[in-house]
GROMACS .gro file of C-alpha atoms in nm:
model
  511
    1MET     CA    1   5.136  10.196   0.791
    2SER     CA    2   5.212  10.445   0.516
    3GLY     CA    3   5.356  10.376   0.177
    4SER     CA    4   5.433  10.641  -0.079
    5GLY     CA    5   5.502  10.908   0.182
    6ASP     CA    6   5.805  10.728   0.323
    7VAL     CA    7   6.007  10.679   0.004
    8PRO     CA    8   6.077  10.943  -0.263
    9GLN     CA    9   5.887  10.869  -0.583
   10GLU     CA   10   6.170  10.982  -0.812
   11LEU     CA   11   6.358  10.706  -0.991
   12ASP     CA   12   6.702  10.727  -1.148
   13ARG     CA   13   6.754  10.631  -1.509
   14ARG     CA   14   6.838  10.268  -1.432
   15LEU     CA   15   6.521  10.220  -1.232
   16ARG     CA   16   6.311  10.410  -1.485
   17SER     CA   17   6.433  10.207  -1.780
   18PHE     CA   18   6.366   9.891  -1.579
   19CYS     CA   19   6.011  10.002  -1.499
   20ASP     CA   20   5.944  10.113  -1.857
   21LEU     CA   21   5.981   9.750  -1.966
   22ARG     CA   22   5.744   9.626  -1.694
   23VAL     CA   23   5.467   9.886  -1.700
   24ALA     CA   24   5.170   9.668  -1.605
   25ASP     CA   25   5.354   9.494  -1.324
   26VAL     CA   26   5.504   9.800  -1.156
   27ARG     CA   27   5.179   9.993  -1.186
   28GLU     CA   28   4.978   9.737  -0.991
   29SER     CA   29   5.220   9.525  -0.788
   30ALA     CA   30   5.448   9.812  -0.685
   31GLY     CA   31   5.196  10.098  -0.707
   32ARG     CA   32   5.385  10.318  -0.953
   33HIS     CA   33   5.079  10.514  -1.056
   34GLU     CA   34   5.259  10.752  -1.288
   35TYR     CA   35   5.191  10.460  -1.525
   36ASP     CA   36   4.813  10.485  -1.474
   37GLY     CA   37   4.647  10.510  -1.812
   38VAL     CA   38   4.972  10.410  -1.984
   39VAL     CA   39   4.972  10.105  -2.211
   40GLN     CA   40   5.316   9.975  -2.298
   41ASP     CA   41   5.413   9.945  -2.663
   42LEU     CA   42   5.497   9.575  -2.695
   43SER     CA   43   5.566   9.579  -3.066
   44PRO     CA   44   5.895   9.409  -3.158
   45ALA     CA   45   6.066   9.737  -3.246
   46ALA     CA   46   5.953   9.914  -2.928
   47VAL     CA   47   6.066   9.628  -2.705
   48ARG     CA   48   6.405   9.621  -2.877
   49ALA     CA   49   6.434   9.996  -2.819
   50GLY     CA   50   6.341   9.951  -2.454
   51VAL     CA   51   6.608   9.686  -2.404
   52GLU     CA   52   6.864   9.915  -2.574
   53ASP     CA   53   6.765  10.198  -2.340
   54LEU     CA   54   6.808   9.961  -2.045
   55ASP     CA   55   7.158   9.876  -2.169
   56MET     CA   56   7.250  10.243  -2.205
   57ALA     CA   57   7.119  10.325  -1.857
   58TRP     CA   58   7.338  10.050  -1.711
   59PHE     CA   59   7.636  10.185  -1.906
   60ASP     CA   60   7.583  10.552  -1.818
   61ASP     CA   61   7.449  10.558  -1.463
   62PRO     CA   62   7.618  10.453  -1.138
   63PRO     CA   63   7.489  10.146  -0.953
   64PRO     CA   64   7.303  10.165  -0.620
   65LYS     CA   65   7.525  10.225  -0.317
   66ASP     CA   66   7.395   9.916  -0.138
   67ALA     CA   67   7.571   9.602  -0.269
   68PHE     CA   68   7.264   9.380  -0.226
   69ASP     CA   69   7.044   9.632  -0.406
   70GLU     CA   70   7.297   9.638  -0.690
   71LYS     CA   71   7.276   9.258  -0.723
   72LEU     CA   72   6.897   9.270  -0.719
   73LEU     CA   73   6.876   9.535  -0.987
   74ASP     CA   74   7.145   9.376  -1.204
   75HIS     CA   75   6.963   9.044  -1.198
   76GLY     CA   76   6.629   9.211  -1.274
   77ALA     CA   77   6.775   9.391  -1.574
   78THR     CA   78   6.952   9.080  -1.704
   79ALA     CA   79   6.627   8.884  -1.671
   80LEU     CA   80   6.446   9.142  -1.887
   81ARG     CA   81   6.721   9.128  -2.150
   82LEU     CA   82   6.684   8.752  -2.156
   83VAL     CA   83   6.304   8.720  -2.159
   84LEU     CA   84   6.217   9.016  -2.382
   85GLY     CA   85   6.543   9.066  -2.571
   86MET     CA   86   6.680   8.719  -2.640
   87LEU     CA   87   6.374   8.493  -2.610
   88GLU     CA   88   6.126   8.760  -2.732
   89ASP     CA   89   5.861   8.598  -2.517
   90HIS     CA   90   5.612   8.874  -2.600
   91ARG     CA   91   5.598   8.728  -2.951
   92ARG     CA   92   5.473   8.383  -2.842
   93ASN     CA   93   5.293   8.443  -2.512
   94PRO     CA   94   4.974   8.655  -2.511
   95VAL     CA   95   4.991   8.681  -2.132
   96HIS     CA   96   5.222   8.984  -2.170
   97HIS     CA   97   4.958   9.161  -2.378
   98LEU     CA   98   4.674   9.048  -2.154
   99ALA     CA   99   4.841   9.210  -1.854
  100ASN     CA  100   4.917   9.520  -2.061
  101LEU     CA  101   4.550   9.573  -2.154
  102ASP     CA  102   4.398   9.464  -1.822
  103LEU     CA  103   4.178   9.723  -1.650
  104ALA     CA  104   4.116   9.536  -1.324
  105GLY     CA  105   4.384   9.726  -1.133
  106TYR     CA  106   4.177  10.044  -1.148
  107ASP     CA  107   3.901   9.879  -0.944
  108ARG     CA  108   4.113   9.867  -0.628
  109ASP     CA  109   4.061  10.166  -0.397
  110TYR     CA  110   4.412  10.320  -0.409
  111ALA     CA  111   4.294  10.669  -0.515
  112PRO     CA  112   3.966  10.863  -0.548
  113VAL     CA  113   3.728  10.689  -0.784
  114GLU     CA  114   3.716  10.984  -1.025
  115GLU     CA  115   4.094  10.978  -1.063
  116ARG     CA  116   4.098  10.603  -1.122
  117MET     CA  117   3.816  10.620  -1.376
  118ARG     CA  118   3.996  10.894  -1.572
  119ALA     CA  119   4.305  10.673  -1.583
  120ARG     CA  120   4.090  10.381  -1.693
  121GLN     CA  121   3.949  10.588  -1.980
  122ARG     CA  122   4.301  10.687  -2.091
  123HIS     CA  123   4.394  10.321  -2.077
  124LEU     CA  124   4.094  10.223  -2.290
  125ALA     CA  125   4.173  10.499  -2.539
  126ALA     CA  126   4.517  10.341  -2.585
  127TRP     CA  127   4.378   9.993  -2.656
  128PRO     CA  128   4.365  10.029  -3.038
  129ASP     CA  129   4.736  10.119  -3.064
  130ALA     CA  130   4.828   9.853  -2.809
  131VAL     CA  131   4.633   9.591  -3.002
  132ASP     CA  132   4.808   9.694  -3.324
  133ALA     CA  133   5.139   9.633  -3.145
  134ALA     CA  134   5.016   9.303  -3.001
  135VAL     CA  135   4.896   9.174  -3.337
  136GLU     CA  136   5.231   9.267  -3.489
  137ALA     CA  137   5.424   9.100  -3.208
  138LEU     CA  138   5.225   8.780  -3.164
  139ASP     CA  139   5.347   8.570  -3.455
  140ARG     CA  140   5.462   8.254  -3.271
  141VAL     CA  141   5.169   8.159  -3.046
  142PRO     CA  142   5.128   7.783  -2.993
  143ALA     CA  143   4.774   7.654  -3.036
  144PRO     CA  144   4.735   7.526  -2.676
  145THR     CA  145   4.855   7.861  -2.540
  146ALA     CA  146   4.604   8.047  -2.754
  147ARG     CA  147   4.318   7.820  -2.647
  148ALA     CA  148   4.411   7.852  -2.280
  149LEU     CA  149   4.413   8.233  -2.285
  150LEU     CA  150   4.116   8.309  -2.510
  151PRO     CA  151   3.868   8.310  -2.217
  152ALA     CA  152   4.085   8.559  -2.027
  153LEU     CA  153   4.120   8.779  -2.335
  154ARG     CA  154   3.743   8.780  -2.375
  155GLY     CA  155   3.713   8.866  -2.007
  156LEU     CA  156   3.903   9.189  -2.070
  157THR     CA  157   3.592   9.338  -2.230
  158GLU     CA  158   3.346   9.272  -1.947
  159GLY     CA  159   3.194   9.605  -1.847
  160VAL     CA  160   3.363   9.791  -2.136
  161THR     CA  161   3.132  10.011  -2.345
  162ASP     CA  162   3.389  10.210  -2.545
  163VAL     CA  163   3.323  10.108  -2.905
  164ARG     CA  164   3.678  10.167  -3.034
  165ALA     CA  165   3.823   9.968  -2.746
  166LEU     CA  166   3.579   9.682  -2.800
  167ARG     CA  167   3.663   9.668  -3.171
  168ALA     CA  168   4.033   9.662  -3.085
  169ALA     CA  169   3.986   9.381  -2.833
  170GLY     CA  170   3.786   9.191  -3.092
  171ARG     CA  171   4.079   9.213  -3.335
  172LEU     CA  172   4.317   9.073  -3.074
  173ILE     CA  173   4.077   8.793  -2.983
  174GLU     CA  174   4.037   8.709  -3.352
  175HIS     CA  175   4.415   8.713  -3.403
  176VAL     CA  176   4.486   8.484  -3.107
  177GLY     CA  177   4.187   8.271  -3.202
  178GLY     CA  178   4.350   8.207  -3.538
  179PHE     CA  179   4.649   8.053  -3.361
  180SER     CA  180   4.414   7.832  -3.159
  181ARG     CA  181   4.326   7.666  -3.490
  182SER     CA  182   4.649   7.695  -3.689
  183GLY     CA  183   4.927   7.732  -3.434
  184ASP     CA  184   5.182   7.467  -3.344
  185GLU     CA  185   5.013   7.200  -3.133
  186SER     CA  186   5.327   7.174  -2.919
  187ALA     CA  187   5.336   7.440  -2.648
  188ALA     CA  188   5.693   7.345  -2.554
  189TYR     CA  189   5.964   7.604  -2.527
  190ASP     CA  190   6.247   7.352  -2.510
  191GLY     CA  191   6.481   7.239  -2.236
  192GLU     CA  192   6.736   7.516  -2.293
  193GLU     CA  193   6.474   7.793  -2.312
  194LEU     CA  194   6.298   7.662  -2.001
  195LEU     CA  195   6.629   7.671  -1.813
  196MET     CA  196   6.679   8.029  -1.929
  197LEU     CA  197   6.334   8.126  -1.801
  198LEU     CA  198   6.403   7.956  -1.468
  199TRP     CA  199   6.733   8.140  -1.433
  200ALA     CA  200   6.565   8.469  -1.518
  201GLU     CA  201   6.319   8.411  -1.236
  202ASP     CA  202   6.540   8.248  -0.972
  203ALA     CA  203   6.909   8.328  -1.045
  204ILE     CA  204   6.979   7.956  -1.010
  205VAL     CA  205   7.129   7.732  -1.278
  206PHE     CA  206   6.915   7.418  -1.274
  207ASP     CA  207   6.966   7.081  -1.442
  208LEU     CA  208   6.636   6.948  -1.574
  209GLY     CA  209   6.705   6.583  -1.491
  210PRO     CA  210   6.780   6.636  -1.121
  211LEU     CA  211   6.499   6.893  -1.108
  212ALA     CA  212   6.248   6.630  -1.225
  213GLU     CA  213   6.388   6.388  -0.966
  214ARG     CA  214   6.349   6.656  -0.701
  215ALA     CA  215   5.986   6.702  -0.801
  216ASP     CA  216   5.921   6.328  -0.776
  217ALA     CA  217   6.092   6.310  -0.436
  218GLU     CA  218   5.879   6.595  -0.303
  219ARG     CA  219   5.564   6.433  -0.441
  220ASN     CA  220   5.654   6.110  -0.261
  221ARG     CA  221   5.724   6.294   0.065
  222LEU     CA  222   5.388   6.470   0.044
  223ARG     CA  223   5.206   6.145  -0.031
  224GLU     CA  224   5.350   5.989   0.285
  225LEU     CA  225   5.250   6.290   0.494
  226LEU     CA  226   4.902   6.281   0.342
  227VAL     CA  227   4.864   5.912   0.426
  228ASP     CA  228   4.961   5.980   0.789
  229ALA     CA  229   4.721   6.275   0.819
  230CYS     CA  230   4.434   6.077   0.666
  231ARG     CA  231   4.494   5.792   0.908
  232ARG     CA  232   4.457   6.034   1.197
  233LEU     CA  233   4.117   6.133   1.062
  234ASP     CA  234   3.998   5.787   0.955
  235ALA     CA  235   4.226   5.485   0.997
  236ASN     CA  236   4.006   5.269   0.777
  237ARG     CA  237   4.025   5.464   0.453
  238THR     CA  238   4.299   5.557   0.210
  239PRO     CA  239   4.355   5.912   0.081
  240ALA     CA  240   4.201   5.806  -0.252
  241GLU     CA  241   3.882   5.717  -0.064
  242LEU     CA  242   3.882   5.997   0.193
  243VAL     CA  243   4.006   6.306   0.008
  244PRO     CA  244   3.729   6.318  -0.258
  245GLU     CA  245   3.471   6.302   0.021
  246LEU     CA  246   3.643   6.586   0.205
  247LEU     CA  247   3.657   6.794  -0.112
  248ARG     CA  248   3.281   6.755  -0.156
  249ASP     CA  249   3.230   6.937   0.175
  250HIS     CA  250   3.243   7.294   0.050
  251PRO     CA  251   3.039   7.612   0.053
  252GLN     CA  252   2.757   7.598  -0.201
  253THR     CA  253   2.781   7.949  -0.344
  254PRO     CA  254   3.058   8.200  -0.410
  255GLU     CA  255   2.910   8.425  -0.140
  256GLU     CA  256   2.947   8.146   0.115
  257ILE     CA  257   3.310   8.096   0.007
  258TYR     CA  258   3.378   8.466   0.061
  259ALA     CA  259   3.219   8.456   0.408
  260GLU     CA  260   3.419   8.153   0.520
  261ALA     CA  261   3.739   8.304   0.378
  262ARG     CA  262   3.683   8.624   0.578
  263ALA     CA  263   3.655   8.426   0.900
  264LEU     CA  264   3.972   8.232   0.814
  265ILE     CA  265   4.169   8.555   0.766
  266GLY     CA  266   4.115   8.650   1.130
  267GLU     CA  267   4.205   8.303   1.255
  268ALA     CA  268   4.524   8.278   1.047
  269THR     CA  269   4.638   8.628   1.140
  270ALA     CA  270   4.588   8.564   1.512
  271PHE     CA  271   4.785   8.238   1.491
  272THR     CA  272   5.070   8.409   1.304
  273VAL     CA  273   5.109   8.668   1.577
  274GLU     CA  274   5.059   8.429   1.869
  275ARG     CA  275   5.327   8.191   1.741
  276GLY     CA  276   5.575   8.471   1.678
  277LEU     CA  277   5.600   8.404   1.306
  278LEU     CA  278   5.556   8.768   1.204
  279ALA     CA  279   5.422   9.088   1.354
  280GLU     CA  280   5.058   9.186   1.301
  281PRO     CA  281   5.048   9.296   0.934
  282GLY     CA  282   4.786   9.566   0.981
  283GLY     CA  283   4.577   9.712   0.702
  284GLU     CA  284   4.256   9.575   0.553
  285CYS     CA  285   4.208   9.267   0.339
  286LEU     CA  286   3.874   9.229   0.159
  287VAL     CA  287   3.740   8.915  -0.009
  288GLY     CA  288   3.548   8.900  -0.337
  289PRO     CA  289   3.528   8.761  -0.690
  290ALA     CA  290   3.824   8.776  -0.926
  291PRO     CA  291   3.790   9.018  -1.219
  292PRO     CA  292   3.688   8.834  -1.539
  293SER     CA  293   4.027   8.887  -1.705
  294ARG     CA  294   4.199   8.710  -1.415
  295ARG     CA  295   3.983   8.404  -1.382
  296TRP     CA  296   4.254   8.175  -1.520
  297ALA     CA  297   4.368   8.146  -1.154
  298MET     CA  298   4.140   8.008  -0.884
  299ALA     CA  299   4.250   8.249  -0.611
  300MET     CA  300   4.488   8.544  -0.600
  301MET     CA  301   4.593   8.844  -0.393
  302SER     CA  302   4.582   9.203  -0.515
  303TRP     CA  303   4.767   9.389  -0.242
  304SER     CA  304   4.788   9.753  -0.140
  305ALA     CA  305   5.114   9.830  -0.316
  306ALA     CA  306   5.432   9.976  -0.176
  307TYR     CA  307   5.431  10.317  -0.347
  308GLU     CA  308   5.067  10.407  -0.298
  309PRO     CA  309   4.871  10.541   0.000
  310ASP     CA  310   4.744  10.265   0.222
  311GLY     CA  311   4.416  10.110   0.120
  312PRO     CA  312   4.233   9.779   0.109
  313SER     CA  313   4.390   9.471  -0.048
  314TRP     CA  314   4.174   9.211  -0.221
  315TYR     CA  315   4.176   8.836  -0.176
  316HIS     CA  316   4.014   8.731  -0.505
  317VAL     CA  317   3.835   8.400  -0.549
  318THR     CA  318   3.732   8.279  -0.894
  319PRO     CA  319   3.368   8.165  -0.906
  320PRO     CA  320   3.256   7.884  -1.138
  321ASP     CA  321   3.142   7.986  -1.484
  322PRO     CA  322   2.759   8.018  -1.484
  323SER     CA  323   2.746   7.832  -1.817
  324TRP     CA  324   2.899   7.515  -1.670
  325SER     CA  325   2.707   7.200  -1.597
  326ASP     CA  326   2.618   7.109  -1.240
  327GLU     CA  327   2.894   6.847  -1.243
  328ALA     CA  328   3.159   7.091  -1.363
  329ARG     CA  329   3.043   7.351  -1.111
  330GLU     CA  330   3.070   7.094  -0.831
  331GLU     CA  331   3.422   6.999  -0.939
  332TRP     CA  332   3.527   7.364  -0.937
  333LEU     CA  333   3.372   7.443  -0.599
  334SER     CA  334   3.555   7.145  -0.450
  335VAL     CA  335   3.875   7.349  -0.486
  336PHE     CA  336   3.739   7.567  -0.203
  337SER     CA  337   3.643   7.282   0.026
  338ARG     CA  338   3.652   7.324   0.402
  339THR     CA  339   3.965   7.107   0.392
  340THR     CA  340   4.156   7.318   0.137
  341LEU     CA  341   4.019   7.672   0.183
  342PRO     CA  342   4.214   7.723   0.511
  343ALA     CA  343   4.544   7.645   0.335
  344ILE     CA  344   4.449   7.866   0.039
  345THR     CA  345   4.374   8.151   0.279
  346VAL     CA  346   4.703   8.110   0.467
  347HIS     CA  347   4.876   8.119   0.127
  348GLU     CA  348   4.692   8.423  -0.006
  349VAL     CA  349   4.664   8.628   0.312
  350THR     CA  350   4.864   8.578   0.633
  351PRO     CA  351   5.146   8.498   0.660
  352GLY     CA  352   5.141   8.458   0.281
  353HIS     CA  353   5.093   8.719   0.008
  354TYR     CA  354   4.902   8.981   0.203
  355ALA     CA  355   5.155   8.988   0.487
  356HIS     CA  356   5.434   8.997   0.230
  357GLY     CA  357   5.273   9.295   0.060
  358ARG     CA  358   5.249   9.473   0.392
  359ALA     CA  359   5.622   9.411   0.450
  360LEU     CA  360   5.707   9.555   0.108
  361ARG     CA  361   5.536   9.878   0.210
  362ARG     CA  362   5.787   9.917   0.495
  363LEU     CA  363   6.094   9.899   0.271
  364THR     CA  364   6.286  10.213   0.182
  365SER     CA  365   6.488  10.067  -0.106
  366HIS     CA  366   6.362  10.119  -0.460
  367ALA     CA  367   6.538   9.806  -0.583
  368ARG     CA  368   6.375   9.590  -0.315
  369ARG     CA  369   6.033   9.732  -0.390
  370LEU     CA  370   6.062   9.697  -0.768
  371VAL     CA  371   6.266   9.383  -0.841
  372ALA     CA  372   6.034   9.093  -0.767
  373SER     CA  373   6.101   8.722  -0.808
  374SER     CA  374   5.782   8.524  -0.865
  375GLY     CA  375   5.970   8.224  -0.733
  376PHE     CA  376   6.013   8.396  -0.401
  377ILE     CA  377   5.664   8.548  -0.392
  378GLU     CA  378   5.489   8.217  -0.453
  379GLY     CA  379   5.747   8.011  -0.267
  380TRP     CA  380   5.703   8.225   0.044
  381ALA     CA  381   5.326   8.184   0.042
  382HIS     CA  382   5.353   7.810  -0.020
  383TYR     CA  383   5.611   7.776   0.258
  384ALA     CA  384   5.365   7.949   0.492
  385GLU     CA  385   5.106   7.673   0.446
  386GLU     CA  386   5.332   7.394   0.571
  387LEU     CA  387   5.483   7.622   0.837
  388PHE     CA  388   5.137   7.634   0.994
  389VAL     CA  389   5.132   7.254   1.011
  390GLU     CA  390   5.474   7.257   1.181
  391GLU     CA  391   5.352   7.514   1.432
  392GLY     CA  392   5.034   7.322   1.521
  393PHE     CA  393   4.761   7.522   1.349
  394ARG     CA  394   4.432   7.334   1.407
  395ALA     CA  395   4.644   7.047   1.536
  396ALA     CA  396   4.342   6.860   1.672
  397ASP     CA  397   4.179   6.855   1.328
  398PRO     CA  398   4.384   6.666   1.064
  399ARG     CA  399   4.185   6.830   0.787
  400TYR     CA  400   4.412   7.136   0.784
  401ALA     CA  401   4.721   6.921   0.728
  402ILE     CA  402   4.533   6.716   0.468
  403GLY     CA  403   4.441   7.037   0.288
  404VAL     CA  404   4.801   7.158   0.295
  405TYR     CA  405   4.929   6.834   0.146
  406VAL     CA  406   4.655   6.823  -0.118
  407GLU     CA  407   4.741   7.182  -0.219
  408ALA     CA  408   5.113   7.099  -0.213
  409LEU     CA  409   5.053   6.803  -0.442
  410ILE     CA  410   4.889   7.042  -0.688
  411ARG     CA  411   5.197   7.269  -0.670
  412VAL     CA  412   5.451   6.989  -0.714
  413THR     CA  413   5.245   6.853  -1.003
  414ARG     CA  414   5.272   7.194  -1.164
  415LEU     CA  415   5.650   7.155  -1.150
  416ALA     CA  416   5.633   6.807  -1.303
  417VAL     CA  417   5.388   6.916  -1.575
  418SER     CA  418   5.587   7.228  -1.664
  419LEU     CA  419   5.899   7.015  -1.708
  420GLY     CA  420   5.703   6.759  -1.910
  421VAL     CA  421   5.522   7.001  -2.139
  422HIS     CA  422   5.824   7.222  -2.209
  423THR     CA  423   6.064   6.940  -2.281
  424GLY     CA  424   5.811   6.773  -2.510
  425ALA     CA  425   5.776   6.471  -2.284
  426MET     CA  426   5.412   6.542  -2.202
  427THR     CA  427   5.110   6.686  -2.382
  428VAL     CA  428   4.865   6.920  -2.215
  429GLN     CA  429   4.610   6.638  -2.208
  430GLU     CA  430   4.862   6.411  -2.037
  431GLY     CA  431   4.931   6.694  -1.794
  432ALA     CA  432   4.562   6.711  -1.705
  433ARG     CA  433   4.564   6.338  -1.636
  434ARG     CA  434   4.871   6.388  -1.415
  435PHE     CA  435   4.675   6.641  -1.207
  436GLU     CA  436   4.393   6.390  -1.175
  437ALA     CA  437   4.626   6.107  -1.075
  438ASP     CA  438   4.858   6.294  -0.837
  439ALA     CA  439   4.666   6.597  -0.714
  440PHE     CA  440   4.296   6.503  -0.675
  441GLN     CA  441   4.194   6.750  -0.949
  442ARG     CA  442   3.893   6.673  -1.166
  443GLY     CA  443   3.733   6.798  -1.485
  444PRO     CA  444   3.775   7.169  -1.565
  445ALA     CA  445   4.005   7.221  -1.266
  446ALA     CA  446   4.254   6.959  -1.389
  447VAL     CA  447   4.239   7.092  -1.744
  448ALA     CA  448   4.284   7.454  -1.629
  449GLU     CA  449   4.588   7.355  -1.422
  450ALA     CA  450   4.750   7.174  -1.716
  451GLU     CA  451   4.668   7.451  -1.962
  452ARG     CA  452   4.834   7.705  -1.735
  453ALA     CA  453   5.169   7.543  -1.817
  454THR     CA  454   5.132   7.668  -2.175
  455PHE     CA  455   5.146   8.037  -2.080
  456ASP     CA  456   5.311   8.018  -1.737
  457PRO     CA  457   5.604   7.785  -1.806
  458THR     CA  458   5.772   7.841  -1.469
  459TYR     CA  459   5.463   7.777  -1.257
  460GLY     CA  460   5.660   7.509  -1.076
  461ARG     CA  461   5.795   7.811  -0.887
  462TYR     CA  462   5.569   7.738  -0.589
  463THR     CA  463   5.748   7.415  -0.501
  464LEU     CA  464   6.092   7.540  -0.600
  465GLY     CA  465   6.048   7.850  -0.387
  466LYS     CA  466   5.927   7.654  -0.086
  467LEU     CA  467   6.216   7.409  -0.105
  468GLU     CA  468   6.476   7.683  -0.146
  469ILE     CA  469   6.333   7.875   0.151
  470LEU     CA  470   6.339   7.560   0.364
  471GLY     CA  471   6.703   7.507   0.266
  472ALA     CA  472   6.788   7.867   0.355
  473ARG     CA  473   6.610   7.820   0.688
  474ASP     CA  474   6.822   7.514   0.770
  475ARG     CA  475   7.137   7.709   0.691
  476ALA     CA  476   7.024   8.010   0.898
  477ARG     CA  477   6.946   7.783   1.193
  478ALA     CA  478   7.295   7.632   1.172
  479ALA     CA  479   7.463   7.972   1.139
  480TRP     CA  480   7.265   8.152   1.411
  481GLY     CA  481   7.249   7.871   1.666
  482SER     CA  482   7.064   7.986   1.977
  483GLY     CA  483   7.000   8.321   1.808
  484TYR     CA  484   6.770   8.160   1.555
  485SER     CA  485   6.396   8.223   1.564
  486HIS     CA  486   6.134   8.188   1.296
  487ARG     CA  487   6.049   8.556   1.325
  488ARG     CA  488   6.412   8.662   1.280
  489PHE     CA  489   6.446   8.441   0.973
  490HIS     CA  490   6.116   8.554   0.823
  491GLU     CA  491   6.185   8.922   0.880
  492ALA     CA  492   6.532   8.886   0.727
  493LEU     CA  493   6.378   8.737   0.413
  494LEU     CA  494   6.102   8.996   0.381
  495ALA     CA  495   6.347   9.281   0.445
  496ALA     CA  496   6.505   9.182   0.113
  497GLY     CA  497   6.176   9.238  -0.071
  498ALA     CA  498   6.113   8.945  -0.305
  499PRO     CA  499   6.468   8.841  -0.397
  500PRO     CA  500   6.560   8.578  -0.655
  501LEU     CA  501   6.594   8.240  -0.487
  502GLY     CA  502   6.963   8.232  -0.567
  503LEU     CA  503   7.017   8.533  -0.338
  504LEU     CA  504   6.835   8.397  -0.031
  505ASP     CA  505   7.148   8.322   0.171
  506GLU     CA  506   7.279   8.674   0.112
  507ALA     CA  507   6.945   8.814   0.219
  508VAL     CA  508   6.941   8.606   0.537
  509ALA     CA  509   7.301   8.695   0.621
  510ARG     CA  510   7.193   9.058   0.653
  511GLY     CA  511   6.925   8.972   0.910
   0.00000   0.00000   0.00000
């Protein structure tokens, strides 16, 4: 399956101005490698100029000929105006600058190593100017956000020997570290700003009250399903008694996790094809440790991107920190138990993120390759986990279903905690306790999940995306009648790229 050879690389002014405001994302996720070695200027003045250029491009240039592509691109541009122009999120959230400086994308084998290392050196050479811009921009960082991201910022420097770059990184770490001590102890945006961020991601106007009720209803549904699955495994014990024991059954080293994950990739891919959920995705998916700068997430996919020659994708797993105590290490490894690792692998690989990335490579539309809704990306992968339960994956062993529901409880708790933290109804510490009470998380894992809300305020997107996809599936089934099949529905969704959740019905109607 080829990538860059099928679609012209040239972008019109609208697309270029859009990409210029999302350099780190389009370089890695879409494979626009003309941005290799380029570090975006995220100073307030430069971002304002970029938004003005976006506005002029929309005024001067004609829209795409395809009506759906026009809607995608218009929403993507409006979202950038909102997040960077109106909310100026790059002034309170270091995650924008972390992604901008990150070197991990050059480790993936998308081009000859010499070419990638030259780009990496150009990138490092630009760190001092980028840090100057970041220090100028970051003047509103809440203390919990700073504390949550300091380890990732320090991780940027692992393996870096360039003295100027290291000094620059040190200045940024010192600057953000100052906010960890003196910043506002509330990490809340506020209800209105959270709704704006949700609209920017999903193109849906939410109401926070009903959204919180929806989260609670989904949590209750998942609890009931978990009780039923646990009874099938052991009728004499409750989930509170059984799940912790199951989570203690895990590989003992990161290398053992990688080996078990590799075996699961083959099993999940075969089931996807046998059940007619999607075609064989092809390509190669490798498994290994997450780069240090990305260890704020426990597992993630770095796929072979749409505009680049085909190459290996990476299923990254975050190992426990070597400095942790034995107890903390055990709590972290329990995330990759033999009950939950299958669901994580379905989510990250097939039919989740990896299969989605393979589908993006087949698209010929620039808008569908470049405009990406995180709500769809994560919602699709989360939907895939429960889809496997519906289709009977490992039906004789209730542990797969238990793992799915445990993982889903983590995701729905993210939605509840994001709403709580960003409306001021919940502190980060209370959020960690919510993960312990509702999602079987313990110690550093619970804290890390709650802290993520401070810099990823819409991380409830997993549950929202899953629920919106399920709703679209119900409507497609009603509209198509006997013509409905899972594969038809799935291929219609993925043919739209990664559309905002508010455009799902239009995407499906084209399938």
